[in-house]
mmCIF file of C-alpha atoms and ligand atoms in Angstrom:
data_model
loop_
_atom_site.group_PDB
_atom_site.id
_atom_site.type_symbol
_atom_site.label_atom_id
_atom_site.label_comp_id
_atom_site.label_asym_id
_atom_site.label_seq_id
_atom_site.Cartn_x
_atom_site.Cartn_y
_atom_site.Cartn_z
ATOM 1 C CA MET H 1 -8.872 96.723 51.960
ATOM 2 C CA SER H 2 -12.061 95.526 53.238
ATOM 3 C CA GLY H 3 -13.131 95.608 56.857
ATOM 4 C CA ILE H 4 -15.174 93.612 59.363
ATOM 5 C CA ARG H 5 -18.671 93.545 60.737
ATOM 6 C CA ILE H 6 -19.256 91.771 63.693
ATOM 7 C CA VAL H 7 -22.901 90.294 63.115
ATOM 8 C CA GLY H 8 -23.359 88.169 66.564
ATOM 9 C CA THR H 9 -21.787 87.853 70.167
ATOM 10 C CA GLY H 10 -21.963 85.465 72.797
ATOM 11 C CA SER H 11 -20.231 84.460 76.113
ATOM 12 C CA PHE H 12 -20.377 82.120 79.070
ATOM 13 C CA VAL H 13 -19.019 82.479 82.708
ATOM 14 C CA PRO H 14 -19.109 79.421 85.157
ATOM 15 C CA GLU H 15 -21.514 79.702 87.871
ATOM 16 C CA THR H 16 -18.910 79.485 90.930
ATOM 17 C CA VAL H 17 -17.898 82.936 92.035
ATOM 18 C CA VAL H 18 -14.658 83.708 94.348
ATOM 19 C CA THR H 19 -14.465 86.990 96.253
ATOM 20 C CA ASN H 20 -11.248 88.802 97.385
ATOM 21 C CA ASP H 21 -12.504 87.590 100.932
ATOM 22 C CA ASP H 22 -12.522 83.848 99.912
ATOM 23 C CA PHE H 23 -8.849 84.449 98.967
ATOM 24 C CA SER H 24 -7.987 86.056 102.254
ATOM 25 C CA ARG H 25 -8.885 82.690 103.700
ATOM 26 C CA ILE H 26 -6.216 80.592 101.670
ATOM 27 C CA VAL H 27 -3.360 83.215 101.446
ATOM 28 C CA GLU H 28 -2.220 86.005 103.231
ATOM 29 C CA THR H 29 -3.966 88.873 101.398
ATOM 30 C CA SER H 30 -7.059 91.052 101.753
ATOM 31 C CA ASP H 31 -10.057 92.673 99.762
ATOM 32 C CA GLU H 32 -8.528 95.993 100.318
ATOM 33 C CA TRP H 33 -4.939 94.909 98.809
ATOM 34 C CA ILE H 34 -6.513 93.234 95.910
ATOM 35 C CA THR H 35 -9.093 95.954 95.319
ATOM 36 C CA THR H 36 -6.555 98.768 95.291
ATOM 37 C CA ARG H 37 -3.901 96.886 93.355
ATOM 38 C CA THR H 38 -5.947 95.475 90.656
ATOM 39 C CA GLY H 39 -9.487 96.594 90.635
ATOM 40 C CA ILE H 40 -10.685 92.961 90.801
ATOM 41 C CA LYS H 41 -13.511 92.185 93.302
ATOM 42 C CA ARG H 42 -14.673 88.752 92.138
ATOM 43 C CA ARG H 43 -13.823 85.948 89.513
ATOM 44 C CA HIS H 44 -15.584 83.331 88.044
ATOM 45 C CA ILE H 45 -13.949 79.924 88.420
ATOM 46 C CA SER H 46 -15.068 76.731 86.462
ATOM 47 C CA VAL H 47 -15.513 73.593 88.741
ATOM 48 C CA GLU H 48 -17.349 71.498 86.151
ATOM 49 C CA GLU H 49 -16.536 72.939 82.479
ATOM 50 C CA PRO H 50 -13.598 72.266 80.771
ATOM 51 C CA THR H 51 -12.143 75.266 78.539
ATOM 52 C CA TRP H 52 -13.623 73.863 75.206
ATOM 53 C CA MET H 53 -17.053 73.547 76.797
ATOM 54 C CA MET H 54 -17.273 76.866 77.946
ATOM 55 C CA GLY H 55 -16.139 78.098 74.482
ATOM 56 C CA ALA H 56 -18.784 76.012 72.918
ATOM 57 C CA ARG H 57 -21.440 77.675 74.985
ATOM 58 C CA ALA H 58 -20.257 81.178 74.274
ATOM 59 C CA ALA H 59 -19.837 80.271 70.548
ATOM 60 C CA LYS H 60 -23.365 78.764 70.342
ATOM 61 C CA ALA H 61 -24.777 82.019 71.746
ATOM 62 C CA ALA H 62 -22.803 84.045 69.161
ATOM 63 C CA LEU H 63 -24.148 81.753 66.521
ATOM 64 C CA GLU H 64 -27.697 82.531 67.509
ATOM 65 C CA SER H 65 -27.319 86.246 67.925
ATOM 66 C CA ALA H 66 -26.095 86.223 64.439
ATOM 67 C CA GLY H 67 -28.826 84.008 63.169
ATOM 68 C CA ALA H 68 -26.200 81.776 61.547
ATOM 69 C CA ALA H 69 -26.135 78.016 61.350
ATOM 70 C CA PRO H 70 -23.202 75.768 61.822
ATOM 71 C CA GLU H 71 -22.847 75.276 58.013
ATOM 72 C CA ASP H 72 -22.664 79.042 57.587
ATOM 73 C CA ILE H 73 -19.306 79.221 59.207
ATOM 74 C CA ASP H 74 -16.245 79.211 56.744
ATOM 75 C CA LEU H 75 -13.534 79.141 59.565
ATOM 76 C CA LEU H 76 -13.547 78.649 63.321
ATOM 77 C CA ILE H 77 -10.697 80.231 64.993
ATOM 78 C CA ALA H 78 -10.378 79.528 68.775
ATOM 79 C CA THR H 79 -7.871 81.380 71.093
ATOM 80 C CA THR H 80 -6.647 80.002 74.664
ATOM 81 C CA VAL H 81 -3.715 79.350 76.727
ATOM 82 C CA THR H 82 -5.682 76.993 78.621
ATOM 83 C CA ALA H 83 -6.566 74.231 76.163
ATOM 84 C CA ASP H 84 -7.673 70.820 77.559
ATOM 85 C CA THR H 85 -5.584 69.005 75.158
ATOM 86 C CA TYR H 86 -2.145 69.386 73.418
ATOM 87 C CA THR H 87 -4.028 67.912 70.405
ATOM 88 C CA PRO H 88 -6.665 68.365 68.769
ATOM 89 C CA SER H 89 -6.887 71.988 69.033
ATOM 90 C CA MET H 90 -9.739 73.416 71.109
ATOM 91 C CA ALA H 91 -11.262 74.584 67.750
ATOM 92 C CA CYS H 92 -11.909 71.071 66.734
ATOM 93 C CA LEU H 93 -13.532 70.260 69.992
ATOM 94 C CA ILE H 94 -15.698 73.471 69.916
ATOM 95 C CA GLY H 95 -16.496 72.587 66.099
ATOM 96 C CA GLY H 96 -17.549 69.011 66.981
ATOM 97 C CA GLU H 97 -19.749 70.063 69.660
ATOM 98 C CA LEU H 98 -21.656 72.637 67.356
ATOM 99 C CA GLY H 99 -21.445 70.811 64.210
ATOM 100 C CA ILE H 100 -19.144 73.094 62.256
ATOM 101 C CA THR H 101 -16.983 71.206 59.864
ATOM 102 C CA ALA H 102 -15.232 74.184 58.301
ATOM 103 C CA GLN H 103 -11.296 74.648 58.722
ATOM 104 C CA SER H 104 -10.683 75.137 62.337
ATOM 105 C CA MET H 105 -7.631 76.164 64.132
ATOM 106 C CA ASP H 106 -6.332 77.746 67.279
ATOM 107 C CA VAL H 107 -4.226 81.019 67.903
ATOM 108 C CA ASN H 108 -2.276 81.214 70.902
ATOM 109 C CA GLY H 109 -1.394 85.046 71.419
ATOM 110 C CA ALA H 110 -2.117 84.810 75.191
ATOM 111 C CA CYS H 111 -4.119 87.869 76.155
ATOM 112 C CA THR H 112 -3.797 89.254 73.030
ATOM 113 C CA GLY H 113 -5.366 86.153 71.309
ATOM 114 C CA PHE H 114 -8.540 87.651 70.334
ATOM 115 C CA ILE H 115 -6.991 90.625 68.912
ATOM 116 C CA TYR H 116 -4.772 88.387 66.756
ATOM 117 C CA ALA H 117 -7.593 86.094 65.723
ATOM 118 C CA LEU H 118 -9.579 89.340 64.647
ATOM 119 C CA ASP H 119 -6.739 90.308 62.603
ATOM 120 C CA VAL H 120 -6.505 86.670 60.718
ATOM 121 C CA ALA H 121 -10.291 86.897 60.153
ATOM 122 C CA GLN H 122 -10.145 90.126 58.494
ATOM 123 C CA LYS H 123 -7.272 88.966 56.205
ATOM 124 C CA TYR H 124 -9.236 85.654 55.320
ATOM 125 C CA LEU H 125 -12.581 87.819 54.814
ATOM 126 C CA SER H 126 -10.771 90.193 52.570
ATOM 127 C CA CYS H 127 -9.907 87.383 50.424
ATOM 128 C CA GLY H 128 -13.416 86.437 49.906
ATOM 129 C CA MET H 129 -14.369 84.147 52.719
ATOM 130 C CA LYS H 130 -17.758 84.900 53.955
ATOM 131 C CA ARG H 131 -18.191 84.057 57.532
ATOM 132 C CA VAL H 132 -15.812 83.664 60.664
ATOM 133 C CA LEU H 133 -16.533 82.515 64.100
ATOM 134 C CA ILE H 134 -13.980 83.269 66.773
ATOM 135 C CA VAL H 135 -14.341 81.743 70.240
ATOM 136 C CA SER H 136 -11.806 82.716 73.158
ATOM 137 C CA ALA H 137 -12.225 80.610 76.058
ATOM 138 C CA GLU H 138 -9.743 80.278 79.199
ATOM 139 C CA ARG H 139 -9.706 78.230 82.342
ATOM 140 C CA LEU H 140 -6.904 80.026 84.262
ATOM 141 C CA SER H 141 -7.979 78.516 87.502
ATOM 142 C CA LYS H 142 -6.301 75.330 86.097
ATOM 143 C CA PHE H 143 -2.765 76.589 85.940
ATOM 144 C CA THR H 144 -3.144 79.093 88.845
ATOM 145 C CA ASN H 145 -0.883 78.473 91.859
ATOM 146 C CA PHE H 146 -3.165 78.926 94.579
ATOM 147 C CA LYS H 147 -0.227 79.141 97.084
ATOM 148 C CA ASP H 148 1.273 82.343 95.124
ATOM 149 C CA ARG H 149 -0.447 85.259 96.428
ATOM 150 C CA SER H 150 0.974 87.469 93.921
ATOM 151 C CA THR H 151 -0.651 85.788 90.960
ATOM 152 C CA CYS H 152 -3.578 83.633 92.460
ATOM 153 C CA VAL H 153 -5.833 86.509 92.973
ATOM 154 C CA LEU H 154 -5.616 88.003 89.461
ATOM 155 C CA PHE H 155 -7.179 85.380 87.380
ATOM 156 C CA GLY H 156 -10.558 83.887 86.430
ATOM 157 C CA ASP H 157 -12.493 81.813 83.903
ATOM 158 C CA GLY H 158 -14.955 82.374 80.947
ATOM 159 C CA ALA H 159 -15.318 82.822 77.440
ATOM 160 C CA GLY H 160 -16.499 85.096 74.888
ATOM 161 C CA ALA H 161 -17.280 84.742 70.891
ATOM 162 C CA CYS H 162 -18.332 86.596 67.924
ATOM 163 C CA VAL H 163 -19.350 85.976 64.194
ATOM 164 C CA VAL H 164 -17.382 88.105 61.858
ATOM 165 C CA GLU H 165 -18.336 89.087 58.467
ATOM 166 C CA ARG H 166 -16.849 91.197 55.520
ATOM 167 C CA ALA H 167 -17.684 94.893 55.283
ATOM 168 C CA GLU H 168 -16.608 97.516 53.179
ATOM 169 C CA LYS H 169 -15.405 99.782 55.780
ATOM 170 C CA PRO H 170 -11.957 100.811 56.930
ATOM 171 C CA PHE H 171 -9.794 98.412 59.277
ATOM 172 C CA ALA H 172 -6.461 98.837 60.861
ATOM 173 C CA SER H 173 -4.484 96.496 63.219
ATOM 174 C CA TYR H 174 -0.890 97.082 64.858
ATOM 175 C CA LEU H 175 0.176 93.591 66.330
ATOM 176 C CA ARG H 176 3.579 92.946 67.941
ATOM 177 C CA CYS H 177 5.435 90.315 70.013
ATOM 178 C CA ASP H 178 8.733 90.893 72.071
ATOM 179 C CA GLY H 179 9.772 87.115 72.581
ATOM 180 C CA THR H 180 12.698 88.353 74.638
ATOM 181 C CA GLY H 181 10.280 88.712 77.409
ATOM 182 C CA ALA H 182 8.970 85.163 77.217
ATOM 183 C CA LYS H 183 10.511 84.108 80.378
ATOM 184 C CA LEU H 184 8.494 87.150 82.169
ATOM 185 C CA LEU H 185 5.278 85.275 82.255
ATOM 186 C CA TYR H 186 4.591 81.597 81.180
ATOM 187 C CA ALA H 187 3.384 78.309 82.015
ATOM 188 C CA ALA H 188 5.423 75.384 81.409
ATOM 189 C CA SER H 189 3.859 72.212 79.725
ATOM 190 C CA GLY H 190 4.387 68.951 81.248
ATOM 191 C CA ALA H 191 6.018 65.623 79.549
ATOM 192 C CA THR H 192 5.498 61.992 79.794
ATOM 193 C CA GLU H 193 8.303 60.137 81.400
ATOM 194 C CA ASN H 194 11.186 59.315 78.885
ATOM 195 C CA PRO H 195 13.083 55.923 79.216
ATOM 196 C CA PHE H 196 15.639 57.039 77.020
ATOM 197 C CA ALA H 197 16.445 60.300 78.898
ATOM 198 C CA GLU H 198 18.550 60.567 81.796
ATOM 199 C CA LYS H 199 16.883 63.658 83.330
ATOM 200 C CA PRO H 200 13.336 64.752 83.308
ATOM 201 C CA VAL H 201 12.379 66.668 80.231
ATOM 202 C CA THR H 202 12.206 70.418 81.002
ATOM 203 C CA MET H 203 12.351 73.763 79.171
ATOM 204 C CA GLY H 204 15.507 74.556 80.612
ATOM 205 C CA GLU H 205 16.738 76.775 83.588
ATOM 206 C CA GLU H 206 15.031 79.865 82.458
ATOM 207 C CA PHE H 207 11.464 78.136 82.675
ATOM 208 C CA SER H 208 11.822 76.426 85.807
ATOM 209 C CA TYR H 209 8.925 77.639 87.833
ATOM 210 C CA GLU H 210 7.250 74.978 90.234
ATOM 211 C CA PRO H 211 4.901 73.396 90.135
ATOM 212 C CA VAL H 212 5.116 72.418 86.476
ATOM 213 C CA GLY H 213 1.999 73.781 84.709
ATOM 214 C CA ALA H 214 1.353 76.449 86.993
ATOM 215 C CA ILE H 215 1.745 80.228 85.692
ATOM 216 C CA TYR H 216 4.778 82.231 86.727
ATOM 217 C CA MET H 217 4.753 85.982 86.348
ATOM 218 C CA ASN H 218 7.327 88.705 87.116
ATOM 219 C CA GLY H 219 4.398 91.073 88.008
ATOM 220 C CA GLN H 220 6.713 94.320 88.057
ATOM 221 C CA GLU H 221 8.199 93.634 84.687
ATOM 222 C CA VAL H 222 4.970 92.801 83.153
ATOM 223 C CA TYR H 223 3.306 95.926 84.534
ATOM 224 C CA LYS H 224 6.255 98.064 83.236
ATOM 225 C CA PHE H 225 5.746 96.511 79.748
ATOM 226 C CA ALA H 226 1.906 96.847 79.587
ATOM 227 C CA VAL H 227 1.827 100.457 80.584
ATOM 228 C CA LYS H 228 4.136 101.148 77.530
ATOM 229 C CA ALA H 229 2.708 98.427 75.098
ATOM 230 C CA MET H 230 -0.738 99.468 75.579
ATOM 231 C CA PRO H 231 -0.695 103.207 74.467
ATOM 232 C CA GLU H 232 1.850 102.163 71.652
ATOM 233 C CA ALA H 233 -0.833 99.674 70.345
ATOM 234 C CA VAL H 234 -3.615 102.258 70.374
ATOM 235 C CA GLU H 235 -1.606 104.930 68.976
ATOM 236 C CA GLN H 236 -0.045 102.924 65.996
ATOM 237 C CA ALA H 237 -3.457 101.383 65.255
ATOM 238 C CA ALA H 238 -5.109 104.965 65.188
ATOM 239 C CA LYS H 239 -2.087 106.274 62.888
ATOM 240 C CA ALA H 240 -2.711 103.260 60.608
ATOM 241 C CA TYR H 241 -6.685 103.797 60.485
ATOM 242 C CA GLY H 242 -5.732 107.491 59.895
ATOM 243 C CA ILE H 243 -7.664 109.163 62.744
ATOM 244 C CA GLY H 244 -6.715 110.965 66.096
ATOM 245 C CA LEU H 245 -7.043 109.264 69.418
ATOM 246 C CA GLU H 246 -10.044 111.873 70.321
ATOM 247 C CA ASP H 247 -12.088 110.276 67.191
ATOM 248 C CA ILE H 248 -12.140 106.706 68.967
ATOM 249 C CA ASP H 249 -15.352 106.272 70.533
ATOM 250 C CA LEU H 250 -14.610 103.541 72.997
ATOM 251 C CA ILE H 251 -11.626 101.236 73.813
ATOM 252 C CA ILE H 252 -12.233 97.793 74.881
ATOM 253 C CA PRO H 253 -8.927 96.813 76.649
ATOM 254 C CA HIS H 254 -7.732 93.280 78.153
ATOM 255 C CA GLN H 255 -8.732 93.603 81.925
ATOM 256 C CA ALA H 256 -5.531 92.816 83.632
ATOM 257 C CA ASN H 257 -5.216 95.572 86.199
ATOM 258 C CA ILE H 258 -7.383 98.754 86.638
ATOM 259 C CA ARG H 259 -4.147 100.643 87.295
ATOM 260 C CA ILE H 260 -2.475 99.640 83.931
ATOM 261 C CA LEU H 261 -5.633 100.956 82.379
ATOM 262 C CA GLN H 262 -5.549 104.127 84.225
ATOM 263 C CA THR H 263 -1.901 104.755 83.568
ATOM 264 C CA ALA H 264 -2.318 103.658 79.853
ATOM 265 C CA ALA H 265 -5.561 106.235 79.734
ATOM 266 C CA LYS H 266 -3.282 108.974 81.152
ATOM 267 C CA ALA H 267 -0.556 108.313 78.616
ATOM 268 C CA LEU H 268 -3.186 108.664 75.717
ATOM 269 C CA GLY H 269 -4.716 111.782 77.235
ATOM 270 C CA LEU H 270 -8.224 110.160 77.344
ATOM 271 C CA PRO H 271 -10.662 109.983 79.974
ATOM 272 C CA MET H 272 -11.536 106.591 81.506
ATOM 273 C CA GLU H 273 -14.992 107.018 80.360
ATOM 274 C CA ARG H 274 -13.713 106.046 77.033
ATOM 275 C CA PHE H 275 -12.538 102.564 78.204
ATOM 276 C CA ALA H 276 -14.929 99.738 78.745
ATOM 277 C CA ILE H 277 -14.101 98.051 81.919
ATOM 278 C CA ASN H 278 -15.627 94.765 83.729
ATOM 279 C CA ILE H 279 -12.430 93.737 85.485
ATOM 280 C CA GLU H 280 -14.389 94.026 89.061
ATOM 281 C CA GLU H 281 -16.675 91.080 88.261
ATOM 282 C CA TYR H 282 -14.057 88.696 86.261
ATOM 283 C CA GLY H 283 -10.485 89.536 86.878
ATOM 284 C CA ASN H 284 -8.163 88.593 84.192
ATOM 285 C CA ILE H 285 -9.528 85.896 81.921
ATOM 286 C CA SER H 286 -6.678 86.101 79.219
ATOM 287 C CA SER H 287 -7.961 86.016 75.569
ATOM 288 C CA ALA H 288 -11.566 85.764 76.814
ATOM 289 C CA CYS H 289 -11.739 89.267 78.476
ATOM 290 C CA ILE H 290 -12.191 91.447 75.477
ATOM 291 C CA PRO H 291 -15.022 89.176 73.431
ATOM 292 C CA LEU H 292 -16.673 88.809 76.694
ATOM 293 C CA CYS H 293 -16.770 92.626 77.383
ATOM 294 C CA LEU H 294 -17.660 93.028 73.771
ATOM 295 C CA ASP H 295 -20.844 90.730 74.387
ATOM 296 C CA GLU H 296 -21.787 92.216 77.623
ATOM 297 C CA LEU H 297 -21.830 95.704 76.053
ATOM 298 C CA THR H 298 -23.940 94.501 72.674
ATOM 299 C CA ARG H 299 -26.561 92.980 75.091
ATOM 300 C CA ALA H 300 -26.901 95.720 77.215
ATOM 301 C CA GLY H 301 -27.333 97.993 74.004
ATOM 302 C CA LYS H 302 -24.446 100.308 74.656
ATOM 303 C CA LEU H 303 -22.755 99.963 71.242
ATOM 304 C CA ALA H 304 -24.223 102.223 68.632
ATOM 305 C CA ALA H 305 -23.833 101.612 64.735
ATOM 306 C CA GLY H 306 -21.038 103.866 63.232
ATOM 307 C CA GLN H 307 -19.195 103.964 66.433
ATOM 308 C CA THR H 308 -15.217 103.671 66.234
ATOM 309 C CA LEU H 309 -14.120 100.973 68.401
ATOM 310 C CA CYS H 310 -10.548 99.941 69.466
ATOM 311 C CA LEU H 311 -9.810 96.597 70.914
ATOM 312 C CA VAL H 312 -6.421 96.361 72.539
ATOM 313 C CA GLY H 313 -4.570 93.539 74.241
ATOM 314 C CA PHE H 314 -1.324 92.427 76.015
ATOM 315 C CA GLY H 315 0.036 89.610 77.650
ATOM 316 C CA ALA H 316 2.446 86.504 77.782
ATOM 317 C CA GLY H 317 4.735 86.352 74.879
ATOM 318 C CA LEU H 318 5.144 89.235 75.238
ATOM 319 C CA THR H 319 2.462 89.987 72.657
ATOM 320 C CA TYR H 320 0.331 93.019 72.442
ATOM 321 C CA GLY H 321 -1.530 94.709 69.690
ATOM 322 C CA ALA H 322 -4.752 96.809 68.725
ATOM 323 C CA VAL H 323 -7.430 96.795 66.137
ATOM 324 C CA ILE H 324 -9.876 99.710 65.109
ATOM 325 C CA PHE H 325 -12.856 99.303 63.039
ATOM 326 C CA GLU H 326 -16.233 100.816 62.760
ATOM 327 C CA ARG H 327 -18.912 99.200 64.564
HETATM 328 N N1 ACO O 1 -1.818 90.322 98.756
HETATM 329 C C1 ACO O 1 -1.140 90.916 99.844
HETATM 330 N N2 ACO O 1 0.019 91.370 99.487
HETATM 331 C C2 ACO O 1 0.406 91.211 98.231
HETATM 332 C C3 ACO O 1 -0.164 90.142 97.314
HETATM 333 C C4 ACO O 1 -1.367 89.870 97.749
HETATM 334 N N3 ACO O 1 -2.396 89.048 96.936
HETATM 335 N N4 ACO O 1 0.323 90.017 96.321
HETATM 336 C C5 ACO O 1 1.876 90.603 96.507
HETATM 337 N N5 ACO O 1 1.744 91.124 97.844
HETATM 338 C C6 ACO O 1 2.838 91.841 98.340
HETATM 339 C C7 ACO O 1 4.214 91.348 97.939
HETATM 340 O O1 ACO O 1 4.701 90.186 98.474
HETATM 341 C C8 ACO O 1 5.029 92.613 98.254
HETATM 342 O O2 ACO O 1 5.387 92.651 99.581
HETATM 343 P P1 ACO O 1 6.801 92.859 100.053
HETATM 344 O O3 ACO O 1 6.806 94.397 99.809
HETATM 345 O O4 ACO O 1 6.879 92.712 101.429
HETATM 346 O O5 ACO O 1 7.643 92.064 99.460
HETATM 347 C C9 ACO O 1 4.029 93.714 98.035
HETATM 348 O O6 ACO O 1 2.723 93.110 98.149
HETATM 349 C C10 ACO O 1 4.232 94.488 96.731
HETATM 350 O O7 ACO O 1 4.488 93.542 95.869
HETATM 351 P P2 ACO O 1 4.665 93.972 94.187
HETATM 352 O O8 ACO O 1 4.730 92.641 93.344
HETATM 353 O O9 ACO O 1 5.590 94.947 94.116
HETATM 354 O O10 ACO O 1 2.954 94.513 93.925
HETATM 355 P P3 ACO O 1 2.663 95.389 92.706
HETATM 356 O O11 ACO O 1 2.036 96.803 93.156
HETATM 357 O O12 ACO O 1 3.516 95.397 91.461
HETATM 358 O O13 ACO O 1 1.038 94.472 92.298
HETATM 359 C C11 ACO O 1 0.610 92.982 90.488
HETATM 360 C C12 ACO O 1 1.228 93.232 91.880
HETATM 361 C C13 ACO O 1 -0.862 93.207 90.740
HETATM 362 C C14 ACO O 1 0.523 91.567 90.040
HETATM 363 C C15 ACO O 1 1.175 93.827 89.459
HETATM 364 O O14 ACO O 1 2.376 93.817 89.435
HETATM 365 C C16 ACO O 1 0.473 93.694 88.190
HETATM 366 O O15 ACO O 1 -0.528 94.052 87.779
HETATM 367 N N6 ACO O 1 1.282 93.199 86.983
HETATM 368 C C17 ACO O 1 0.922 92.841 85.825
HETATM 369 C C18 ACO O 1 0.035 91.868 85.632
HETATM 370 C C19 ACO O 1 -0.516 91.864 84.083
HETATM 371 O O16 ACO O 1 -0.944 92.817 83.344
HETATM 372 N N7 ACO O 1 -0.549 90.490 83.573
HETATM 373 C C20 ACO O 1 -0.999 90.642 82.132
HETATM 374 C C21 ACO O 1 -0.739 89.399 81.578
HETATM 375 S S1 ACO O 1 -1.552 87.970 82.363
HETATM 376 C C22 ACO O 1 -1.510 86.728 81.119
HETATM 377 O O17 ACO O 1 -0.993 86.929 80.137
HETATM 378 C C23 ACO O 1 -2.061 85.468 81.423
#
């Protein structure tokens, strides 16, 4: 089975920065609480840009760094939990902006979305496709309940993208979803008024968090899931790749909470230096975390050819998974 080569990366974050102190002015919280419980100091919030526009900017940068033209792309995969429209997909909007006419689709794997998309890309590439553009864009401020202090401080907005080609190298993935945990972390969609229905259209009792459209999270249960899911995904992907954990040069994880990463590192027996972390600056940007981090590392010259990389995510669904490939 063939593997992948990432030939270009890009990212975009909105200009407005919200600090922990800014939050302490709207809810009962403090920089000290947020920093020690999560590792987050700042997050970027989109005031102007819709989700697809942030994605288009990241994708444009990725195309430029790959030296690829819009017509060189054979498949466009966009990942998001905060699309601007139910339909068309965000991929269509981004493709329209960039002049890409290849098949385009969205993948919603929540915070694992980029990992799912990379796996889909690898499958298409191994069947002979040449070049895939993956764009992950999120505007989590759109479904943040700014009155709920236990969730509102966690999220940020931004986008990351990459151009992927086929490479004759090994690749392994381990992807999972435990749908029984769906109600632990969700944002319900809204509906138009239905003159034929006696009651408002809802998702039922289990998904009744108000206001509709805002994110609900059972933080403690999601935390317990995450500290188990992350080590499992890394271990199983390494097993499928045929290497030991010590052979992984760098792990680029979903940036949800520094304590989750520290606990997972301990469980894996790996030092924190083996993890790429930028949570302090951006908070949790769902599926955009990993490609944004990948772009930052690439542009800073921190990734060397031949390195073994592990990308690992976990989030709503409950989805989780990891991919391992050679840089
Ligand atoms: N400021 C001050 N106090 C707060 C805040 C805040 N921002 N938020 C909660 N508290 C309070 C609570 O009210 C509670 O007070 P009480 O003891 O008087 O009732 C106390 O702090 C402890 O609350 P916990 O919920 O137990 O806090 P915890 O240490 O679990 O941290 C957190 C909360 C950070 C949300 C943690 O549970 C977590 O990280 N969970 C996982 C989140 C995650 O990984 N999400 C990933 C997916 S996200 C996605 O898919 C979009």
